[in-house]
Short mmCIF file of C-alpha atoms and ligand atoms in Angstrom, two decimals:
data_model
loop_
_atom_site.label_atom_id
_atom_site.label_comp_id
_atom_site.label_asym_id
_atom_site.label_seq_id
_atom_site.Cartn_x
_atom_site.Cartn_y
_atom_site.Cartn_z
CA MET A 525 36.34 -16.76 109.82
CA GLU A 526 37.05 -13.49 111.57
CA GLY A 527 36.96 -9.88 110.49
CA SER A 528 37.41 -6.58 112.18
CA SER A 529 34.33 -4.42 112.65
CA GLN A 530 36.52 -1.41 113.38
CA LYS A 531 36.33 1.44 110.86
CA SER A 532 39.63 2.06 109.12
CA VAL A 533 41.27 4.27 106.54
CA LEU A 534 43.99 3.30 104.08
CA ARG A 535 47.04 5.55 103.85
CA ILE A 536 48.68 5.12 100.46
CA GLN A 537 52.08 6.46 99.42
CA GLY A 538 51.71 6.83 95.67
CA GLY A 539 54.22 6.30 92.92
CA ARG A 540 55.31 2.73 93.71
CA ARG A 541 55.47 0.37 90.74
CA LEU A 542 53.70 -2.98 91.29
CA GLU A 543 55.86 -5.99 90.41
CA GLY A 544 55.49 -9.69 91.14
CA ALA A 545 52.86 -12.40 91.31
CA VAL A 546 49.59 -12.75 93.18
CA ALA A 547 47.53 -15.88 93.81
CA VAL A 548 43.91 -14.79 93.49
CA LYS A 549 41.55 -15.76 96.33
CA GLY A 550 38.10 -17.35 96.05
CA SER A 551 35.36 -15.46 94.22
CA LYS A 552 32.99 -13.46 96.42
CA ASN A 553 30.16 -13.49 93.90
CA ALA A 554 30.53 -17.20 93.07
CA SER A 555 30.56 -17.95 96.82
CA LEU A 556 27.43 -15.88 97.43
CA ALA A 557 25.65 -17.75 94.61
CA VAL A 558 26.80 -21.14 95.92
CA LEU A 559 25.69 -20.26 99.47
CA SER A 560 22.13 -19.73 98.16
CA GLY A 561 22.40 -23.18 96.57
CA VAL A 562 23.62 -24.68 99.86
CA LEU A 563 20.23 -23.85 101.37
CA ALA A 564 18.67 -26.24 98.87
CA CYS A 565 20.85 -29.14 100.14
CA SER A 566 19.47 -31.52 102.76
CA GLU A 567 22.92 -32.81 103.75
CA PRO A 568 26.15 -31.07 104.90
CA VAL A 569 28.25 -29.31 102.29
CA PHE A 570 31.97 -28.58 102.56
CA LEU A 571 33.16 -25.48 100.68
CA ARG A 572 36.87 -24.94 100.03
CA GLY A 573 38.23 -21.50 99.21
CA LEU A 574 35.37 -19.38 100.55
CA PRO A 575 36.89 -15.88 100.83
CA ASN A 576 37.08 -14.21 104.23
CA VAL A 577 35.27 -11.00 103.28
CA SER A 578 32.43 -9.30 105.11
CA ASP A 579 29.71 -10.14 102.53
CA ILE A 580 30.41 -13.85 103.06
CA ARG A 581 30.53 -13.53 106.85
CA ILE A 582 27.18 -11.71 106.79
CA LYS A 583 25.55 -14.31 104.55
CA LEU A 584 26.81 -17.17 106.72
CA GLY A 585 25.46 -15.33 109.77
CA LEU A 586 22.04 -15.05 108.11
CA MET A 587 22.12 -18.74 107.21
CA VAL A 588 22.83 -19.61 110.85
CA GLN A 589 19.72 -17.64 111.83
CA LEU A 590 17.82 -19.80 109.33
CA GLY A 591 19.00 -22.98 111.05
CA ALA A 592 22.28 -23.74 109.24
CA LYS A 593 25.11 -25.21 111.31
CA VAL A 594 28.37 -23.66 110.19
CA GLU A 595 31.83 -24.89 111.21
CA PHE A 596 35.16 -23.43 110.14
CA PHE A 597 38.21 -25.59 109.41
CA ASP A 598 41.64 -24.72 108.01
CA GLU A 599 40.71 -26.32 104.67
CA GLY A 600 37.23 -24.83 104.34
CA VAL A 601 33.79 -24.32 105.82
CA SER A 602 31.20 -27.00 106.59
CA ILE A 603 27.56 -25.93 106.29
CA ASP A 604 24.75 -28.21 107.35
CA CYS A 605 21.30 -27.04 106.21
CA SER A 606 19.55 -30.33 107.01
CA GLU A 607 17.26 -28.52 109.44
CA LEU A 608 16.08 -25.11 108.36
CA ARG A 609 13.55 -22.75 109.90
CA ASN A 610 12.08 -19.37 109.17
CA ALA A 611 13.40 -16.64 111.42
CA ASP A 612 12.71 -12.97 111.95
CA ILE A 613 15.86 -11.76 110.25
CA GLU A 614 16.88 -8.28 111.36
CA PRO A 615 16.06 -6.05 108.32
CA ASP A 616 19.23 -4.00 108.85
CA LEU A 617 21.37 -7.14 108.64
CA ALA A 618 19.60 -8.44 105.51
CA ARG A 619 19.98 -5.00 103.95
CA LYS A 620 23.76 -5.17 104.21
CA ILE A 621 23.94 -7.56 101.24
CA ARG A 622 21.97 -7.98 98.03
CA THR A 623 22.07 -11.78 98.05
CA SER A 624 20.25 -12.14 101.37
CA PHE A 625 17.17 -12.08 99.14
CA TYR A 626 18.46 -14.86 96.87
CA MET A 627 17.80 -17.29 99.75
CA LEU A 628 14.03 -16.77 99.57
CA GLY A 629 13.40 -19.32 96.78
CA PRO A 630 15.54 -22.24 98.07
CA LEU A 631 14.26 -21.70 101.61
CA MET A 632 10.68 -21.78 100.36
CA ALA A 633 11.45 -24.89 98.26
CA ARG A 634 12.66 -26.62 101.44
CA LEU A 635 10.03 -25.40 103.92
CA GLY A 636 6.95 -24.56 101.81
CA ASN A 637 7.17 -20.93 102.89
CA ALA A 638 9.86 -18.37 103.58
CA LYS A 639 10.24 -14.77 104.61
CA LEU A 640 13.14 -12.40 104.15
CA PRO A 641 13.51 -8.63 104.39
CA GLN A 642 14.05 -6.45 101.33
CA PRO A 643 17.72 -6.68 100.32
CA GLY A 644 20.37 -3.99 100.06
CA GLY A 645 23.97 -4.11 98.83
CA CYS A 646 26.23 -1.48 97.30
CA PRO A 647 24.33 1.80 96.59
CA ILE A 648 24.97 1.67 92.83
CA GLY A 649 21.39 1.86 91.59
CA THR A 650 17.80 1.03 92.49
CA ARG A 651 18.45 -2.72 92.08
CA PRO A 652 14.86 -4.00 92.03
CA VAL A 653 13.97 -7.71 92.48
CA ASP A 654 11.06 -7.90 90.02
CA PHE A 655 12.69 -10.57 87.80
CA HIS A 656 13.25 -12.75 90.84
CA ILE A 657 9.62 -12.46 91.92
CA LYS A 658 8.39 -13.09 88.40
CA GLY A 659 10.47 -16.30 88.30
CA LEU A 660 9.36 -17.58 91.71
CA THR A 661 5.74 -16.79 90.85
CA ALA A 662 6.00 -18.68 87.55
CA LEU A 663 7.25 -21.69 89.53
CA GLY A 664 4.03 -21.59 91.57
CA ALA A 665 4.92 -19.39 94.54
CA LYS A 666 2.79 -16.62 95.96
CA VAL A 667 5.09 -13.74 96.89
CA ASP A 668 3.91 -10.73 98.95
CA LEU A 669 5.75 -7.75 100.33
CA ARG A 670 4.42 -6.77 103.76
CA HIS A 671 6.03 -4.02 105.84
CA GLY A 672 9.39 -4.48 104.13
CA ILE A 673 9.39 -8.29 104.42
CA TYR A 674 8.96 -10.59 101.42
CA HIS A 675 6.80 -13.64 102.17
CA ALA A 676 6.89 -16.53 99.70
CA LYS A 677 4.65 -19.56 99.89
CA ALA A 678 4.13 -22.61 97.69
CA ASP A 679 2.39 -25.89 98.42
CA LYS A 680 4.17 -27.27 95.40
CA LEU A 681 6.74 -25.81 92.99
CA GLN A 682 6.12 -26.78 89.37
CA GLY A 683 8.70 -26.55 86.57
CA CYS A 684 7.77 -24.02 83.87
CA GLU A 685 9.13 -21.72 81.16
CA ILE A 686 10.61 -18.43 82.36
CA TYR A 687 11.87 -15.64 80.15
CA LEU A 688 14.03 -12.98 81.80
CA ASP A 689 13.52 -9.45 80.46
CA PHE A 690 17.24 -8.84 81.11
CA PRO A 691 19.97 -11.44 81.67
CA SER A 692 20.19 -10.72 85.40
CA ALA A 693 22.95 -12.66 87.14
CA GLY A 694 21.10 -12.68 90.44
CA ALA A 695 17.69 -13.68 89.07
CA THR A 696 19.28 -16.49 87.02
CA GLN A 697 21.04 -17.83 90.14
CA HIS A 698 17.99 -17.45 92.38
CA ILE A 699 15.64 -19.19 89.95
CA MET A 700 18.14 -22.02 89.38
CA ALA A 701 18.62 -22.61 93.12
CA THR A 702 14.84 -22.84 93.49
CA ALA A 703 13.83 -24.76 90.34
CA VAL A 704 16.24 -27.62 91.16
CA LEU A 705 13.69 -28.67 93.82
CA ALA A 706 10.55 -28.04 91.68
CA GLU A 707 8.60 -30.88 90.13
CA GLY A 708 9.34 -31.38 86.43
CA HIS A 709 11.11 -29.37 83.79
CA THR A 710 12.05 -25.67 83.94
CA VAL A 711 13.41 -23.74 80.98
CA LEU A 712 15.03 -20.39 81.76
CA GLN A 713 15.49 -18.19 78.73
CA ASN A 714 17.62 -15.07 78.29
CA ALA A 715 19.58 -16.32 81.27
CA ALA A 716 22.80 -14.63 82.41
CA ILE A 717 25.91 -16.41 81.14
CA GLU A 718 28.27 -15.12 83.84
CA PRO A 719 30.95 -17.55 85.09
CA GLU A 720 29.29 -17.41 88.54
CA VAL A 721 26.13 -18.94 87.02
CA ILE A 722 28.23 -21.83 85.69
CA THR A 723 29.82 -22.27 89.11
CA LEU A 724 26.41 -22.46 90.76
CA ALA A 725 25.21 -25.00 88.19
CA ASN A 726 28.34 -27.11 88.78
CA PHE A 727 27.74 -26.95 92.52
CA LEU A 728 24.06 -27.89 92.25
CA ASN A 729 24.84 -30.75 89.86
CA ARG A 730 27.53 -32.09 92.19
CA MET A 731 24.85 -32.20 94.91
CA GLY A 732 22.50 -34.21 92.66
CA ALA A 733 20.65 -31.54 90.66
CA LYS A 734 20.02 -31.81 86.93
CA VAL A 735 20.94 -28.45 85.42
CA GLU A 736 21.99 -28.17 81.79
CA GLY A 737 23.03 -25.27 79.59
CA ALA A 738 24.53 -22.94 82.25
CA GLY A 739 26.85 -20.58 80.40
CA SER A 740 24.38 -20.34 77.52
CA THR A 741 21.27 -18.16 77.38
CA THR A 742 18.94 -21.15 77.82
CA ILE A 743 19.21 -23.19 81.00
CA THR A 744 17.11 -26.30 81.55
CA ILE A 745 16.51 -27.80 84.95
CA GLU A 746 14.93 -31.16 85.72
CA GLY A 747 13.69 -30.95 89.29
CA VAL A 748 14.75 -33.56 91.88
CA PRO A 749 13.09 -34.29 95.26
CA ARG A 750 16.20 -33.43 97.31
CA LEU A 751 19.83 -32.45 97.03
CA LYS A 752 22.54 -34.31 98.93
CA GLY A 753 25.77 -32.92 100.37
CA GLY A 754 29.40 -33.06 99.31
CA GLU A 755 32.54 -31.00 98.76
CA PHE A 756 32.98 -28.13 96.37
CA PRO A 757 35.89 -25.80 95.58
CA ILE A 758 35.15 -22.11 95.01
CA PRO A 759 36.96 -20.79 91.91
CA ALA A 760 39.26 -17.76 91.99
CA ASP A 761 37.74 -14.29 91.78
CA ARG A 762 37.80 -12.89 88.23
CA LEU A 763 37.00 -9.40 89.54
CA GLN A 764 39.89 -9.38 92.02
CA ALA A 765 42.11 -10.61 89.20
CA GLY A 766 40.91 -7.79 86.93
CA THR A 767 41.52 -5.26 89.71
CA TYR A 768 45.15 -6.39 90.16
CA LEU A 769 45.74 -6.33 86.39
CA ILE A 770 44.42 -2.77 86.18
CA ALA A 771 46.48 -1.75 89.24
CA ALA A 772 49.60 -3.17 87.56
CA ALA A 773 48.97 -1.12 84.41
CA ALA A 774 48.14 1.97 86.48
CA THR A 775 51.51 1.91 88.26
CA GLY A 776 53.56 1.17 85.15
CA GLY A 777 54.35 -2.23 86.61
CA SER A 778 54.35 -5.89 85.70
CA VAL A 779 52.11 -8.30 87.62
CA ARG A 780 51.19 -11.93 87.12
CA VAL A 781 47.82 -13.04 88.51
CA GLU A 782 47.63 -16.76 89.15
CA GLY A 783 44.78 -19.24 89.50
CA VAL A 784 42.40 -17.55 87.05
CA LEU A 785 41.12 -18.55 83.64
CA PRO A 786 42.39 -16.00 81.08
CA GLU A 787 39.16 -16.25 79.04
CA PHE A 788 37.24 -14.58 81.92
CA GLN A 789 39.61 -11.59 81.73
CA SER A 790 39.23 -10.94 77.99
CA PRO A 791 37.31 -7.62 78.24
CA VAL A 792 39.80 -6.09 80.71
CA VAL A 793 42.83 -7.55 78.95
CA SER A 794 41.71 -6.32 75.53
CA LYS A 795 41.31 -2.78 76.92
CA LEU A 796 44.73 -2.90 78.59
CA LYS A 797 46.25 -4.01 75.28
CA GLU A 798 44.46 -1.19 73.43
CA MET A 799 46.05 1.17 75.94
CA GLY A 800 49.52 -0.12 75.13
CA ALA A 801 50.16 -2.79 77.75
CA SER A 802 51.55 -6.17 76.74
CA VAL A 803 49.94 -9.29 78.10
CA ASP A 804 51.19 -12.88 78.40
CA GLN A 805 49.00 -15.72 79.48
CA GLY A 806 49.03 -19.43 80.22
CA GLY A 807 46.46 -22.03 81.24
CA ASP A 808 45.60 -20.38 84.55
CA TRP A 809 47.59 -17.16 84.72
CA ILE A 810 47.89 -13.75 83.08
CA GLN A 811 50.74 -11.27 83.24
CA VAL A 812 50.41 -7.61 82.38
CA HIS A 813 53.44 -5.43 81.60
CA ALA A 814 52.49 -1.77 81.40
CA GLY A 815 53.55 0.10 78.28
CA GLU A 816 55.71 3.24 78.24
CA TYR A 817 52.60 5.40 78.23
CA HIS A 818 48.95 4.44 78.09
CA ALA A 819 46.58 5.56 75.39
CA ALA A 820 43.01 6.72 75.99
CA THR A 821 40.21 4.33 75.08
CA THR A 822 36.44 3.76 75.29
CA VAL A 823 34.70 1.46 77.75
CA LYS A 824 31.05 0.49 77.68
CA THR A 825 29.74 -1.92 80.30
CA MET A 826 27.58 -4.84 79.19
CA PRO A 827 26.32 -8.12 80.61
CA TYR A 828 28.95 -10.90 80.42
CA PRO A 829 30.94 -11.42 78.21
CA GLY A 830 30.90 -7.65 77.69
CA PHE A 831 33.05 -5.30 79.73
CA PRO A 832 32.06 -5.97 83.38
CA THR A 833 30.33 -3.14 85.23
CA ASP A 834 32.41 -4.14 88.27
CA MET A 835 35.63 -3.19 86.46
CA GLN A 836 34.31 0.12 85.14
CA GLN A 837 35.35 2.16 88.19
CA PRO A 838 38.90 0.73 88.49
CA MET A 839 39.30 1.27 84.74
CA ALA A 840 38.14 4.89 85.08
CA ALA A 841 40.90 5.44 87.66
CA LEU A 842 43.49 4.09 85.21
CA LEU A 843 42.14 6.29 82.39
CA THR A 844 42.56 9.51 84.41
CA THR A 845 46.21 9.63 83.30
CA ALA A 846 45.81 8.14 79.83
CA ASN A 847 47.12 9.98 76.84
CA GLY A 848 44.05 11.66 75.31
CA VAL A 849 40.31 11.60 75.96
CA SER A 850 38.54 8.43 77.11
CA ILE A 851 34.83 7.69 77.27
CA VAL A 852 33.41 5.41 79.94
CA GLU A 853 29.75 4.45 79.68
CA GLU A 854 27.95 2.54 82.46
CA THR A 855 24.86 0.77 81.11
CA ILE A 856 24.00 -1.69 83.92
CA TYR A 857 23.56 0.50 87.01
CA GLU A 858 22.13 4.03 87.27
CA ASN A 859 24.44 5.17 90.03
CA ARG A 860 27.82 3.50 89.63
CA THR A 861 29.69 6.78 89.17
CA GLN A 862 30.03 8.03 92.73
CA HIS A 863 33.80 7.60 92.51
CA VAL A 864 33.91 10.46 89.98
CA PRO A 865 33.81 13.41 92.42
CA GLU A 866 36.45 11.62 94.51
CA LEU A 867 38.76 11.18 91.51
CA ARG A 868 38.25 14.87 90.72
CA ARG A 869 39.56 15.70 94.21
CA MET A 870 42.77 14.01 93.09
CA GLY A 871 43.05 16.20 90.01
CA ALA A 872 41.26 14.02 87.46
CA ILE A 873 39.45 15.87 84.68
CA ILE A 874 36.12 14.12 84.21
CA HIS A 875 33.04 15.52 82.53
CA GLN A 876 29.98 13.49 83.53
CA ASP A 877 26.70 13.40 81.67
CA GLY A 878 24.36 10.89 83.31
CA ARG A 879 26.04 7.50 83.15
CA THR A 880 28.69 8.61 80.66
CA CYS A 881 32.03 10.02 81.74
CA VAL A 882 34.45 11.81 79.42
CA ILE A 883 37.90 11.60 80.97
CA THR A 884 40.68 13.90 79.77
CA GLY A 885 43.98 12.37 80.79
CA VAL A 886 46.25 14.41 83.09
CA ALA A 887 49.98 13.90 83.59
CA ARG A 888 49.64 12.77 87.22
CA LEU A 889 47.03 12.56 89.98
CA ASP A 890 47.68 14.22 93.32
CA GLY A 891 47.13 12.49 96.64
CA ALA A 892 44.03 13.62 98.56
CA VAL A 893 41.57 12.51 101.21
CA VAL A 894 38.80 10.58 99.44
CA THR A 895 35.91 8.36 100.48
CA ALA A 896 35.01 4.97 98.99
CA PRO A 897 31.38 5.19 97.81
CA ASP A 898 30.95 1.43 97.27
CA LEU A 899 33.04 -1.72 96.82
CA ARG A 900 34.48 -1.29 93.33
CA GLY A 901 34.53 2.49 93.64
CA GLY A 902 36.72 1.95 96.72
CA ALA A 903 39.09 -0.29 94.74
CA ALA A 904 39.23 2.42 92.06
CA LEU A 905 40.28 5.01 94.64
CA VAL A 906 43.03 2.74 95.97
CA ILE A 907 44.32 2.36 92.41
CA ALA A 908 44.18 6.14 92.00
CA GLY A 909 46.13 6.47 95.27
CA LEU A 910 48.80 4.11 93.92
CA MET A 911 49.10 6.32 90.82
CA ALA A 912 49.11 9.65 92.66
CA ARG A 913 51.88 11.94 93.83
CA LYS A 914 52.40 11.79 97.61
CA GLU A 915 49.84 10.56 100.10
CA THR A 916 46.22 9.51 99.60
CA ILE A 917 43.82 8.64 102.39
CA VAL A 918 40.92 6.39 101.43
CA LYS A 919 38.07 6.46 103.93
CA GLY A 920 35.07 4.09 103.90
CA VAL A 921 37.33 1.02 103.73
CA GLU A 922 34.47 -1.16 105.02
CA TRP A 923 33.12 -1.08 101.45
CA ILE A 924 36.36 -2.54 100.12
CA ASP A 925 36.40 -5.18 102.86
CA ARG A 926 33.10 -6.50 101.53
CA GLY A 927 34.80 -8.07 98.55
CA TYR A 928 38.61 -7.93 98.66
CA GLU A 929 40.33 -10.25 101.12
CA ASP A 930 43.69 -8.88 102.33
CA PHE A 931 43.57 -6.13 99.71
CA GLU A 932 46.32 -3.89 101.00
CA THR A 933 48.48 -6.84 102.14
CA THR A 934 48.32 -8.27 98.62
CA LEU A 935 49.13 -4.93 97.00
CA ASN A 936 51.99 -4.39 99.49
CA SER A 937 53.41 -7.79 98.55
CA LEU A 938 53.66 -6.39 95.01
CA GLY A 939 55.53 -3.28 96.18
CA ALA A 940 52.74 -0.90 97.17
CA GLU A 941 53.02 1.13 100.36
CA ILE A 942 49.61 1.04 102.03
CA GLU A 943 48.90 1.20 105.73
CA ARG A 944 45.58 0.45 107.42
CA ILE A 945 44.90 2.82 110.29
CA PRO A 946 41.92 2.87 112.67
CA ALA A 947 39.69 5.73 111.48
CA GLU A 948 39.58 7.26 114.96
CA GLU A 949 43.36 7.35 115.18
CA TRP A 950 43.65 9.02 111.78
CA GLU A 951 40.93 11.56 112.61
CA ALA A 952 42.57 12.41 115.92
CA ALA A 953 45.92 12.99 114.21
CA SER A 954 44.61 14.98 111.25
N1 EPU B 1123 17.62 -5.94 87.73
C1 EPU B 1123 16.28 -5.62 87.67
N2 EPU B 1123 15.38 -6.46 88.26
C2 EPU B 1123 15.79 -7.59 88.91
C3 EPU B 1123 17.14 -7.92 88.96
C4 EPU B 1123 18.04 -7.06 88.36
O1 EPU B 1123 15.90 -4.61 87.10
O2 EPU B 1123 14.92 -8.31 89.43
C5 EPU B 1123 18.58 -5.04 87.09
C6 EPU B 1123 19.54 -4.42 88.12
O3 EPU B 1123 18.97 -3.29 88.74
C7 EPU B 1123 20.72 -4.09 87.25
C8 EPU B 1123 20.73 -5.23 86.23
O4 EPU B 1123 19.43 -5.79 86.25
O5 EPU B 1123 20.51 -2.88 86.60
C9 EPU B 1123 21.75 -6.31 86.50
O6 EPU B 1123 21.55 -6.87 87.78
P1 EPU B 1123 21.96 -8.36 88.12
O7 EPU B 1123 20.78 -9.04 88.70
O8 EPU B 1123 22.62 -8.97 86.93
O9 EPU B 1123 23.05 -8.14 89.23
P2 EPU B 1123 23.08 -8.61 90.73
O10 EPU B 1123 22.78 -10.05 90.88
O11 EPU B 1123 22.35 -7.65 91.59
C10 EPU B 1123 25.58 -9.30 90.50
C11 EPU B 1123 26.83 -9.03 91.28
C12 EPU B 1123 27.24 -7.59 91.08
C13 EPU B 1123 27.51 -7.38 89.60
C14 EPU B 1123 26.23 -7.74 88.79
C15 EPU B 1123 26.45 -7.66 87.29
C16 EPU B 1123 26.64 -10.46 93.20
C17 EPU B 1123 26.45 -10.57 94.65
N3 EPU B 1123 26.56 -9.24 92.70
O12 EPU B 1123 24.61 -8.40 91.03
O13 EPU B 1123 28.47 -7.46 91.79
O14 EPU B 1123 27.82 -6.03 89.38
O15 EPU B 1123 25.83 -9.09 89.12
O16 EPU B 1123 27.42 -8.54 86.90
O17 EPU B 1123 26.89 -11.45 92.53
C18 EPU B 1123 30.10 -6.35 93.07
O18 EPU B 1123 30.67 -7.46 93.24
O19 EPU B 1123 30.66 -5.26 93.37
C19 EPU B 1123 28.75 -6.32 92.50
C20 EPU B 1123 27.93 -5.28 92.65
#
């Protein structure tokens, strides 16, 4: 699994209508959750469909430092965590992704103690880990933070009742991947019901765990002494799918996304319909045909099955040219609005008050030089570039590469005109 470490920009010629079909790649967030679960397995695991994006490459690299043996094949990736060890993980590497921290619990469950640096991830809010620590502590661990490194220790993990103050996707996954190896019965209440939680439960159960109720707010886990190995397919990425659907609507096009369950797209699809698009769907595909013009609407992010925070920024890009005034409210993260000043550079009219944006639709965006502030904000700017007159340059493409495999290649296959250029080359020429 290779990736370029070279900084790039995307040069987008706007105004091209997206048409055609796209097969959606494996889910980044489901893969990151499953990789935490792999650490709990004492035998080799074979994952099919792991996406080749930088977040996954970084997590695999961290797992290798912890003793995992990773081998790449055409059909998937083999990961053997039969022999794990604690390592002095470079804090800067751990800080590149949020889910580096979600390995603390399973590693401790395997070794009796574990240490990992404080995590990072996209700069979209403070993103504390208090729910995670509360959960691990309830299971019998002692967790300390010393000089930026979390140390977790437990002679024995004991099943218990845990109530999450908020249905955190990450805390739900982390606690599940730990409690599967605890002694006895764990009940996790107010759990996240995200599809990625269900994927992790399916993975853990295939490896011999006893997890019930994933996808509901109460998950019960009967601990087992060890997990075995086996094969597991990573499902398609619902967030990539949503991004392509929004991009189709934004360019007045018609795009079919394939390999995804339509029920996971309901919040995005219902908004696109409200805006005037028509949508067809089958067992594992959805097709959006943009309407003649798109109407303004309101979007408020919520935990699943509410409107996903990850789709808020791409949706804001689409709404910049909607007919009327739209309101977009971000309720999950404090700082997931850094795309707003960039959209304004392109002519968008957005009034921001805290986490709420009031967007007055304009006839057309204008191409500009903009910088991706984070992963989904970067996707939003690419969509804005597709909608805009003339040329847009999106800098900070390394954010987009964290979660979208072959982003511009896929969009180009639908009729977009996007070129990836080494940042140095573009700077020298501009
Ligand atoms: N939170 C706490 N304390 C905690 C954990 C979370 O206060 O201990 C707060 C967070 O600060 C946030 C809220 O709870 O305000 C939700 O966080 P959650 O734990 O649900 O999110 P996460 O695990 O950090 C995952 C995805 C995000 C996605 C969110 C919400 C991964 C790797 N990340 O993050 O995806 O936005 O769930 O669905 O699965 C992305 O892909 O671009 C991305 C950021």
